[in-house]
Short mmCIF file of C-alpha atoms and ligand atoms in Angstrom, two decimals:
data_model
loop_
_atom_site.label_atom_id
_atom_site.label_comp_id
_atom_site.label_asym_id
_atom_site.label_seq_id
_atom_site.Cartn_x
_atom_site.Cartn_y
_atom_site.Cartn_z
CA MET A 5 0.01 0.00 -0.02
CA LYS A 6 2.79 2.31 1.12
CA HIS A 7 4.40 1.91 -2.23
CA THR A 8 1.32 2.57 -4.07
CA TYR A 9 1.00 5.99 -2.72
CA LYS A 10 4.59 6.66 -3.38
CA LEU A 11 4.16 5.71 -6.74
CA ILE A 12 1.28 8.15 -7.14
CA ALA A 13 3.36 10.79 -5.48
CA THR A 14 6.02 10.14 -8.11
CA LEU A 15 3.67 10.16 -11.06
CA ILE A 16 2.11 13.63 -10.13
CA THR A 17 5.69 14.93 -9.80
CA ILE A 18 6.48 13.69 -13.39
CA LEU A 19 3.44 14.67 -14.61
CA ASN A 20 3.93 18.36 -13.17
CA CYS A 21 7.28 18.56 -14.69
CA SER A 22 6.58 17.32 -18.15
CA ILE A 23 3.26 18.95 -18.69
CA GLY A 24 5.39 22.53 -18.09
CA SER A 25 1.76 24.37 -16.87
CA ALA A 26 1.78 22.70 -13.21
CA GLN A 27 0.88 24.71 -10.58
CA ASN A 28 0.81 22.14 -7.96
CA PRO A 29 2.09 21.75 -5.15
CA ILE A 30 2.19 25.47 -5.32
CA VAL A 31 5.10 25.59 -2.97
CA GLN A 32 8.22 23.98 -4.43
CA THR A 33 11.22 25.79 -2.36
CA ASN A 34 10.52 23.88 0.74
CA TYR A 35 7.86 21.41 2.20
CA SER A 36 4.76 22.74 3.71
CA ALA A 37 1.76 21.48 5.26
CA ASP A 38 -1.71 22.20 6.67
CA PRO A 39 -2.77 25.31 4.28
CA ALA A 40 -4.61 27.85 5.86
CA PRO A 41 -5.65 30.55 3.55
CA MET A 42 -7.24 33.94 4.58
CA VAL A 43 -8.31 36.90 2.21
CA HIS A 44 -7.76 40.28 2.81
CA ASN A 45 -7.79 43.42 0.82
CA GLY A 46 -7.55 41.59 -2.46
CA THR A 47 -4.76 39.43 -1.54
CA VAL A 48 -4.73 35.48 -0.37
CA TYR A 49 -2.38 34.99 2.59
CA LEU A 50 -1.65 31.36 2.94
CA TYR A 51 -0.07 30.29 6.22
CA THR A 52 1.33 26.88 6.15
CA SER A 53 3.13 24.29 8.68
CA HIS A 54 6.53 23.46 7.70
CA ASP A 55 8.04 19.79 7.35
CA GLU A 56 11.58 20.28 8.00
CA ASP A 57 13.83 18.82 5.29
CA ASP A 58 15.28 15.77 7.73
CA ALA A 59 11.92 15.18 9.06
CA ASN A 60 11.50 11.12 10.15
CA ALA A 61 15.58 10.95 9.58
CA ASP A 62 15.53 9.70 13.11
CA GLY A 63 12.32 7.75 12.73
CA LYS A 64 10.27 10.04 14.74
CA GLY A 65 8.15 11.06 12.03
CA PHE A 66 6.94 15.02 11.90
CA LYS A 67 9.56 17.63 12.38
CA MET A 68 7.75 20.78 12.80
CA LEU A 69 9.41 24.16 14.43
CA ASN A 70 7.59 26.96 12.82
CA TRP A 71 4.95 28.28 10.38
CA SER A 72 5.20 30.05 6.91
CA LEU A 73 3.49 32.60 4.78
CA TYR A 74 2.80 32.90 0.93
CA THR A 75 0.78 35.23 -0.85
CA SER A 76 -0.92 35.70 -4.17
CA THR A 77 -3.17 38.24 -6.03
CA ASP A 78 -3.50 36.24 -9.06
CA MET A 79 -3.45 32.43 -7.88
CA ALA A 80 -0.85 31.44 -9.94
CA ASN A 81 2.21 33.04 -8.81
CA TRP A 82 2.85 32.88 -5.07
CA THR A 83 5.36 35.16 -3.24
CA GLY A 84 7.12 33.50 -0.18
CA HIS A 85 7.56 35.38 2.78
CA GLY A 86 9.50 32.68 4.76
CA ILE A 87 8.70 31.87 8.41
CA VAL A 88 6.24 34.37 10.35
CA ALA A 89 6.09 32.49 13.53
CA SER A 90 7.77 29.81 15.30
CA LEU A 91 7.55 27.68 18.56
CA LYS A 92 9.92 30.48 19.89
CA ASP A 93 7.16 33.12 20.13
CA PHE A 94 5.63 31.00 22.77
CA SER A 95 8.16 31.30 25.94
CA TRP A 96 5.90 28.54 27.94
CA ALA A 97 5.93 25.80 24.89
CA LYS A 98 8.25 23.03 24.41
CA GLN A 99 10.62 24.10 21.84
CA ASP A 100 11.77 20.71 20.22
CA ASN A 101 8.59 19.96 17.60
CA GLY A 102 4.70 20.03 17.18
CA ALA A 103 4.24 23.08 15.22
CA TRP A 104 1.17 21.76 13.54
CA ALA A 105 -1.78 23.24 11.80
CA VAL A 106 -2.50 27.23 12.37
CA GLN A 107 -5.02 29.38 10.99
CA CYS A 108 -5.05 33.29 10.99
CA ILE A 109 -8.09 35.50 11.34
CA GLU A 110 -8.66 39.37 11.16
CA ARG A 111 -10.75 41.20 13.53
CA ASN A 112 -10.76 44.97 13.79
CA GLY A 113 -7.40 45.45 11.81
CA LYS A 114 -5.64 42.78 14.09
CA PHE A 115 -4.54 39.33 12.97
CA TYR A 116 -4.83 36.59 15.31
CA LEU A 117 -2.73 33.34 14.56
CA TYR A 118 -4.14 30.32 16.31
CA CYS A 119 -1.25 27.68 16.87
CA PRO A 120 -1.50 24.17 18.34
CA MET A 121 1.70 22.84 19.95
CA HIS A 122 1.10 19.18 19.66
CA GLY A 123 1.40 17.63 23.23
CA GLY A 124 1.24 21.30 24.46
CA ASN A 125 -2.33 22.66 23.67
CA ILE A 126 -3.10 25.87 21.64
CA GLY A 127 -1.92 29.27 22.02
CA VAL A 128 -2.49 32.36 20.06
CA LEU A 129 -0.32 35.26 18.29
CA VAL A 130 -1.29 38.61 17.53
CA SER A 131 -0.10 41.40 14.86
CA ASP A 132 -0.93 44.55 13.45
CA SER A 133 0.10 43.24 9.77
CA PRO A 134 -0.82 39.73 8.50
CA TYR A 135 2.81 39.41 7.70
CA GLY A 136 3.71 39.91 11.39
CA PRO A 137 5.75 40.36 13.67
CA PHE A 138 3.25 38.08 15.79
CA LYS A 139 3.63 38.21 19.60
CA ASP A 140 2.26 36.00 22.17
CA PRO A 141 -0.40 38.67 23.99
CA ILE A 142 -1.10 36.31 26.92
CA GLY A 143 1.90 34.37 27.75
CA LYS A 144 0.09 31.09 28.46
CA LYS A 145 -1.91 28.79 26.68
CA LEU A 146 -5.35 29.73 25.09
CA ILE A 147 -6.92 26.22 25.01
CA ASP A 148 -5.70 23.83 27.80
CA HIS A 149 -8.72 21.03 27.27
CA HIS A 150 -6.49 18.13 26.42
CA PRO A 151 -2.64 18.29 25.41
CA TRP A 152 -2.61 15.53 22.59
CA ASN A 153 -6.22 16.50 21.34
CA ASP A 154 -5.72 20.05 21.05
CA ILE A 155 -4.74 20.25 17.53
CA ASP A 156 -5.76 21.96 14.42
CA PRO A 157 -7.83 25.19 15.70
CA THR A 158 -10.14 26.87 13.10
CA PRO A 159 -11.54 30.39 14.22
CA PHE A 160 -15.02 31.70 12.73
CA ILE A 161 -16.53 35.00 13.38
CA ASP A 162 -20.48 34.24 12.97
CA LYS A 163 -22.92 37.17 11.54
CA ASP A 164 -23.87 38.31 15.19
CA GLY A 165 -20.28 39.24 15.68
CA GLN A 166 -19.70 35.91 18.16
CA ALA A 167 -16.37 34.32 17.44
CA TYR A 168 -15.47 30.60 17.81
CA LEU A 169 -12.71 28.48 17.95
CA PHE A 170 -13.21 24.94 16.71
CA TRP A 171 -10.49 22.04 17.09
CA GLY A 172 -9.48 18.70 17.93
CA ASN A 173 -8.41 15.09 17.21
CA PRO A 174 -10.34 12.51 17.69
CA GLY A 175 -12.98 14.74 19.06
CA LEU A 176 -14.46 18.00 17.50
CA TYR A 177 -14.44 20.63 20.55
CA TYR A 178 -15.59 24.07 20.23
CA VAL A 179 -15.49 27.29 22.63
CA LYS A 180 -16.71 30.87 22.41
CA LEU A 181 -14.09 33.56 21.98
CA ASN A 182 -14.33 36.86 23.67
CA LYS A 183 -14.43 39.87 21.25
CA ASP A 184 -10.64 40.38 22.25
CA MET A 185 -10.06 37.13 20.40
CA ILE A 186 -7.35 36.07 22.98
CA SER A 187 -9.57 34.68 25.71
CA THR A 188 -12.31 32.28 25.87
CA SER A 189 -16.24 32.49 26.99
CA GLY A 190 -17.77 29.67 28.84
CA GLU A 191 -16.96 26.05 28.62
CA VAL A 192 -15.28 24.04 26.14
CA LYS A 193 -18.06 21.86 24.24
CA GLN A 194 -17.60 18.67 22.35
CA MET A 195 -19.57 18.27 18.97
CA PRO A 196 -21.59 15.00 19.25
CA ASN A 197 -19.81 12.60 16.98
CA THR A 198 -22.70 10.88 15.44
CA LEU A 199 -23.13 8.96 12.17
CA GLU A 200 -25.60 11.74 10.99
CA SER A 201 -23.12 14.52 11.64
CA PHE A 202 -19.95 12.88 10.25
CA GLY A 203 -20.83 9.52 8.14
CA LYS A 204 -19.76 6.02 9.07
CA ARG A 205 -16.12 5.22 9.09
CA GLU A 206 -14.88 2.55 6.91
CA GLY A 207 -12.42 -0.52 7.90
CA GLU A 208 -12.06 -1.80 11.40
CA LYS A 209 -14.30 -0.88 14.25
CA ASN A 210 -12.60 1.92 16.10
CA ASP A 211 -14.37 3.02 19.59
CA GLU A 212 -12.47 6.12 19.74
CA ARG A 213 -13.34 7.01 16.11
CA PRO A 214 -16.97 5.83 15.17
CA THR A 215 -17.19 8.38 12.28
CA THR A 216 -15.19 9.61 9.72
CA TYR A 217 -14.16 12.77 11.54
CA GLU A 218 -10.53 12.74 12.35
CA GLU A 219 -8.96 16.09 12.56
CA GLY A 220 -8.28 19.37 10.62
CA PRO A 221 -11.47 21.19 11.01
CA TRP A 222 -12.34 24.20 8.69
CA LEU A 223 -15.35 26.47 8.85
CA TYR A 224 -16.72 28.08 6.08
CA LYS A 225 -20.15 29.80 5.25
CA ARG A 226 -21.74 30.20 1.88
CA ASN A 227 -24.87 31.95 1.53
CA SER A 228 -26.77 31.09 4.51
CA LEU A 229 -25.25 27.44 5.04
CA TYR A 230 -22.48 26.82 7.47
CA TYR A 231 -20.02 24.00 6.26
CA LEU A 232 -17.36 22.17 8.36
CA PHE A 233 -14.84 20.35 6.07
CA PHE A 234 -12.31 17.99 7.83
CA ALA A 235 -9.68 15.43 7.39
CA ALA A 236 -11.42 12.21 7.46
CA GLY A 237 -10.52 8.50 8.42
CA PRO A 238 -9.47 5.78 8.43
CA ILE A 239 -5.82 6.66 7.67
CA PRO A 240 -4.57 7.20 4.87
CA GLU A 241 -6.99 10.44 5.29
CA HIS A 242 -9.59 11.96 2.81
CA ILE A 243 -11.26 14.99 2.88
CA GLY A 244 -15.24 15.05 3.90
CA TYR A 245 -17.55 17.55 4.67
CA SER A 246 -20.95 18.51 6.77
CA THR A 247 -23.15 21.27 6.64
CA SER A 248 -25.59 22.79 9.40
CA LYS A 249 -27.95 25.85 9.34
CA SER A 250 -26.10 26.91 12.55
CA ILE A 251 -22.40 27.05 13.32
CA THR A 252 -22.92 25.06 16.62
CA GLY A 253 -24.80 22.21 14.88
CA PRO A 254 -26.58 19.98 14.43
CA TRP A 255 -24.22 19.11 11.48
CA LYS A 256 -25.11 16.94 8.90
CA TYR A 257 -22.79 14.48 6.73
CA GLN A 258 -22.79 15.59 3.13
CA GLY A 259 -19.76 12.78 1.69
CA ILE A 260 -16.27 12.94 0.30
CA VAL A 261 -14.84 16.54 -1.15
CA MET A 262 -11.51 14.63 -1.85
CA PRO A 263 -10.65 11.01 -1.78
CA THR A 264 -7.59 9.72 -0.44
CA GLN A 265 -4.89 10.48 -3.02
CA GLY A 266 -1.42 11.89 -2.94
CA GLY A 267 0.89 9.78 -0.93
CA SER A 268 0.65 11.57 2.54
CA PHE A 269 -1.36 9.69 5.16
CA THR A 270 -2.66 13.09 6.35
CA ASN A 271 -4.69 15.64 4.43
CA HIS A 272 -5.90 19.02 5.72
CA PRO A 273 -8.47 21.06 4.01
CA GLY A 274 -8.87 25.09 3.87
CA ILE A 275 -11.45 26.88 1.75
CA ILE A 276 -11.76 30.76 0.39
CA ASP A 277 -13.77 32.83 -1.73
CA PHE A 278 -11.58 34.96 -3.69
CA LYS A 279 -12.40 37.38 -6.86
CA GLY A 280 -15.49 35.76 -7.61
CA LYS A 281 -14.25 32.06 -7.49
CA SER A 282 -13.74 29.46 -4.54
CA TYR A 283 -10.85 27.74 -3.96
CA PHE A 284 -10.06 24.61 -2.00
CA PHE A 285 -6.54 24.09 -0.57
CA TYR A 286 -4.84 20.67 0.78
CA HIS A 287 -1.77 18.89 0.84
CA ASN A 288 0.03 15.81 -0.65
CA ALA A 289 3.38 14.39 -1.16
CA ALA A 290 4.09 15.62 -4.44
CA LEU A 291 7.63 16.98 -4.13
CA PRO A 292 10.81 14.96 -4.96
CA GLY A 293 11.52 13.42 -1.63
CA GLY A 294 7.81 13.82 -0.64
CA GLY A 295 6.31 11.58 2.05
CA GLY A 296 3.90 11.71 4.74
CA PHE A 297 6.27 13.67 6.81
CA THR A 298 7.42 15.74 3.98
CA ARG A 299 4.18 17.20 2.63
CA SER A 300 3.50 20.13 -0.06
CA VAL A 301 0.51 22.49 -0.19
CA CYS A 302 -1.79 22.40 -3.36
CA VAL A 303 -4.96 23.96 -4.52
CA GLU A 304 -7.83 23.43 -6.65
CA GLU A 305 -10.91 25.58 -8.05
CA ALA A 306 -13.83 24.62 -6.09
CA LYS A 307 -17.34 24.58 -7.50
CA PHE A 308 -20.62 24.10 -5.80
CA ASN A 309 -24.03 22.86 -7.25
CA LYS A 310 -27.12 25.03 -6.64
CA ASP A 311 -28.09 23.12 -3.58
CA GLY A 312 -25.13 24.02 -2.18
CA SER A 313 -23.14 20.82 -2.29
CA ILE A 314 -19.74 20.58 -3.36
CA VAL A 315 -18.38 18.94 -6.55
CA GLN A 316 -16.02 16.12 -5.47
CA MET A 317 -12.36 16.94 -6.55
CA ASN A 318 -9.42 15.07 -7.40
CA MET A 319 -5.79 16.29 -6.79
CA THR A 320 -4.58 17.94 -10.08
CA ALA A 321 -1.87 19.87 -11.67
CA GLY A 322 -3.81 22.65 -10.39
CA ILE A 323 -4.91 26.12 -11.56
CA LYS A 324 -3.71 26.67 -15.24
CA LYS A 325 -4.89 30.57 -15.33
CA SER A 326 -4.03 33.51 -13.69
CA LEU A 327 -6.43 35.85 -12.37
CA SER A 328 -4.50 38.94 -13.71
CA PRO A 329 -1.40 39.37 -15.28
CA LEU A 330 1.95 40.22 -13.79
CA ASN A 331 3.59 43.72 -14.07
CA PRO A 332 7.06 43.22 -14.94
CA TYR A 333 7.90 47.00 -14.55
CA VAL A 334 7.76 46.95 -10.71
CA LYS A 335 10.06 45.41 -8.49
CA THR A 336 9.06 41.78 -7.69
CA GLU A 337 10.81 39.55 -5.24
CA ALA A 338 12.65 36.38 -6.61
CA GLU A 339 10.35 34.40 -4.44
CA THR A 340 7.43 35.24 -6.45
CA ILE A 341 7.13 31.86 -8.31
CA ALA A 342 4.47 29.77 -10.39
CA TRP A 343 6.68 27.00 -10.65
CA SER A 344 10.52 26.26 -9.95
CA GLU A 345 12.91 23.31 -9.90
CA GLY A 346 16.18 23.33 -7.97
CA VAL A 347 15.54 26.37 -5.95
CA LYS A 348 15.39 26.70 -2.10
CA SER A 349 13.93 29.72 -0.15
CA MET A 350 16.30 31.30 2.18
CA HIS A 351 16.57 34.00 4.50
CA ASP A 352 18.99 36.56 5.66
CA ASN A 353 18.88 40.01 7.78
CA GLU A 354 20.20 41.92 4.74
CA VAL A 355 17.13 41.30 2.41
CA SER A 356 14.79 39.00 4.52
CA THR A 357 13.43 36.05 2.21
CA PHE A 358 15.52 35.51 -1.18
CA VAL A 359 15.90 32.20 -3.49
CA MET A 360 19.19 30.00 -3.94
CA ALA A 361 19.43 28.22 -7.13
CA LYS A 362 21.07 24.79 -6.26
CA TYR A 363 22.24 23.48 -9.48
CA ASN A 364 23.16 24.00 -13.37
CA ASN A 365 19.79 24.52 -15.05
CA ALA A 366 17.75 25.25 -12.09
CA PHE A 367 14.80 27.40 -12.85
CA ILE A 368 11.94 29.84 -11.89
CA LYS A 369 8.65 30.24 -14.00
CA ILE A 370 6.62 33.38 -13.31
CA ARG A 371 3.13 32.87 -15.15
CA GLU A 372 1.50 35.30 -17.46
CA VAL A 373 3.73 38.39 -17.41
CA ASN A 374 2.41 41.44 -19.44
CA PHE A 375 5.26 43.27 -21.16
CA GLY A 376 2.69 45.65 -23.02
CA LYS A 377 2.91 46.86 -26.25
CA LYS A 378 6.42 48.62 -26.26
CA GLY A 379 8.15 46.12 -24.06
CA PRO A 380 11.11 46.64 -21.99
CA SER A 381 14.66 47.87 -22.81
CA LYS A 382 16.58 46.74 -19.83
CA PHE A 383 16.64 44.39 -16.90
CA THR A 384 17.70 45.03 -13.44
CA THR A 385 18.12 42.54 -10.69
CA ARG A 386 19.73 42.22 -7.21
CA ILE A 387 22.06 38.94 -7.21
CA GLY A 388 25.15 37.40 -5.98
CA THR A 389 27.04 34.11 -5.84
CA ALA A 390 29.89 32.42 -3.86
CA GLN A 391 31.30 30.72 -7.00
CA ASN A 392 34.09 32.50 -8.82
CA GLU A 393 33.28 31.57 -12.55
CA ASN A 394 30.84 31.97 -15.38
CA VAL A 395 27.44 31.98 -13.28
CA SER A 396 24.72 33.36 -14.84
CA MET A 397 20.58 33.99 -15.18
CA GLU A 398 19.23 33.61 -18.38
CA ILE A 399 15.82 35.26 -18.96
CA ARG A 400 13.89 33.47 -21.27
CA LEU A 401 10.24 33.29 -22.69
CA ASP A 402 7.30 30.84 -22.40
CA THR A 403 9.52 27.67 -21.73
CA LYS A 404 12.80 26.99 -19.95
CA ASP A 405 14.57 26.72 -23.71
CA GLY A 406 12.45 29.71 -25.22
CA GLU A 407 13.60 32.74 -26.56
CA LEU A 408 16.36 34.46 -24.86
CA LEU A 409 15.85 38.00 -23.70
CA GLY A 410 19.09 38.46 -21.88
CA THR A 411 21.59 37.02 -19.90
CA VAL A 412 22.99 38.69 -16.39
CA ASN A 413 26.37 37.45 -15.57
CA VAL A 414 26.96 37.07 -11.83
CA PRO A 415 29.98 38.54 -10.26
CA MET A 416 31.32 36.61 -7.01
CA THR A 417 29.79 38.47 -4.23
CA GLY A 418 30.48 36.19 -1.38
CA VAL A 419 28.32 34.53 0.78
CA ASN A 420 24.65 35.17 0.65
CA ASP A 421 24.31 38.37 2.52
CA LYS A 422 26.67 40.34 -0.09
CA TRP A 423 24.72 41.29 -3.00
CA SER A 424 25.40 42.99 -6.54
CA LEU A 425 23.20 45.17 -8.60
CA GLN A 426 22.82 44.20 -12.23
CA THR A 427 21.37 45.95 -15.26
CA ILE A 428 21.59 44.56 -18.78
CA ASP A 429 19.84 45.24 -22.07
CA VAL A 430 17.25 42.94 -22.82
CA LYS A 431 15.71 42.00 -26.42
CA LYS A 432 12.18 43.84 -27.12
CA VAL A 433 9.05 41.78 -26.34
CA SER A 434 5.38 42.66 -26.08
CA GLY A 435 2.25 40.97 -25.07
CA ILE A 436 1.72 38.29 -22.30
CA HIS A 437 4.32 35.51 -21.63
CA ASP A 438 5.38 33.27 -19.15
CA LEU A 439 8.78 34.45 -17.93
CA TYR A 440 11.58 31.97 -17.00
CA PHE A 441 14.75 32.39 -15.07
CA VAL A 442 17.36 29.82 -16.09
CA PHE A 443 20.32 29.56 -13.55
CA LYS A 444 23.63 28.44 -15.03
CA GLY A 445 26.90 27.53 -13.27
CA LYS A 446 29.49 24.66 -12.89
CA SER A 447 29.23 24.16 -9.22
CA LYS A 448 27.28 21.25 -8.10
CA THR A 449 25.67 23.14 -5.40
CA ASP A 450 24.71 26.59 -4.19
CA ILE A 451 25.12 28.43 -7.82
CA LEU A 452 23.79 31.56 -7.28
CA TYR A 453 21.38 33.82 -4.79
CA PHE A 454 18.66 35.93 -6.40
CA ASP A 455 16.72 38.36 -4.28
CA TYR A 456 14.44 40.63 -6.79
CA TRP A 457 14.06 41.62 -10.22
CA LYS A 458 12.55 44.44 -12.39
CA PHE A 459 12.23 45.28 -16.27
CA LEU A 460 12.70 48.94 -17.34
CA LYS A 461 10.82 50.55 -20.15
O1 LIG B 40 0.70 18.56 10.46
C1 LIG B 40 0.85 17.91 11.39
C2 LIG B 40 -0.76 17.33 11.40
O2 LIG B 40 -1.11 16.36 10.50
C3 LIG B 40 -1.93 18.13 11.43
O3 LIG B 40 -2.05 19.21 12.56
C4 LIG B 40 -2.82 17.15 10.88
O4 LIG B 40 -4.34 18.18 10.63
C5 LIG B 40 -2.19 16.55 10.00
O5 LIG B 40 -2.28 17.36 8.76
#
């Protein structure tokens, strides 16, 4: 069985790479899991867990220390903002592991990030900006119900302004949040785990888990109907959902949203409405080296039927069309990416997040760049390398081997906090094209560092 999932994951990766128009998984620069999308002021903020590259190397499974943020305005290109919160932000938490599935919500201009620390309950961080910095405003646990079961918090503000926090595995719990969003009101309640609410579990009888509800609840409202999406058992998980006329239930089980696919024994839902469409986020094991502890976040467009039911989805290569073309005449971060191979996300104090090309022919693709009628004459970038010979970045159109607009020769700057500004002449190009940066160098590792780019008219 394990081999079958691994094979499916490999096939997805091969499919993604060969069709050239792949978007899933939407983060290729590191492993990511537990997508928690939030829409704010025309941007999707996607908070994720972060599976470390060496997770399970010691046979101990998950290795999760912090949470990351990615943003998009077009659903095709995603900008990495690096780590925005970590276990270190909670002085009272154990620091060695357990940074599981977070979710962020905005209220009155402040952003509240609900953070489970597996084995250590749930804390809350607050910031004036969705990018952070996030701080622990209470200096203690927000939810202290059961150390192992208190995971996967999902906040929701109902139409009367009452906020709730739902969470839990194997039970589904909820509590009212006060208006300050950092304290609770009343008792923690458990949602009745009935077959009517969460459906009959297939497989062996499991007294602790009588229904398909497993973990990862996600609350969503469409028209006047409340939806509860959740990771469903048995393992390997699929995604199921239930609906209700009230946030506190009773919930009615509605079936499968996404069957078990993709090579990870967990899955985790997140759903948003954005610019007139709905999007469903999940995770799988599709990146090279991927598995149950090295996962990757993906997205599909979600469709609903007239009766409110959701159209069942499979894991696919992702969203093919950008919602709006990208303007190449404003500064764009190198970590704005539709697809990349051989590129790693990094961070330093000088420039914050940047990317590192790991090998010859590693590349970044940016989808649907609008050069306009007249097109550019020059290209400028902040870039550097620790290698001392023949390192360059080619700028190409439409495919990795497409028309060459220009080549930036990268001077040796030293380690990654030393940068050079390079400006070159480029060939004229007009209209909308996918843009490729292809990295060239002889070194077997760390070819170059790349921070931002911009075309000039
Ligand atoms: O990522 C760690 C845990 O795995 C999450 O909290 C669950 O939802 C599952 O995805």
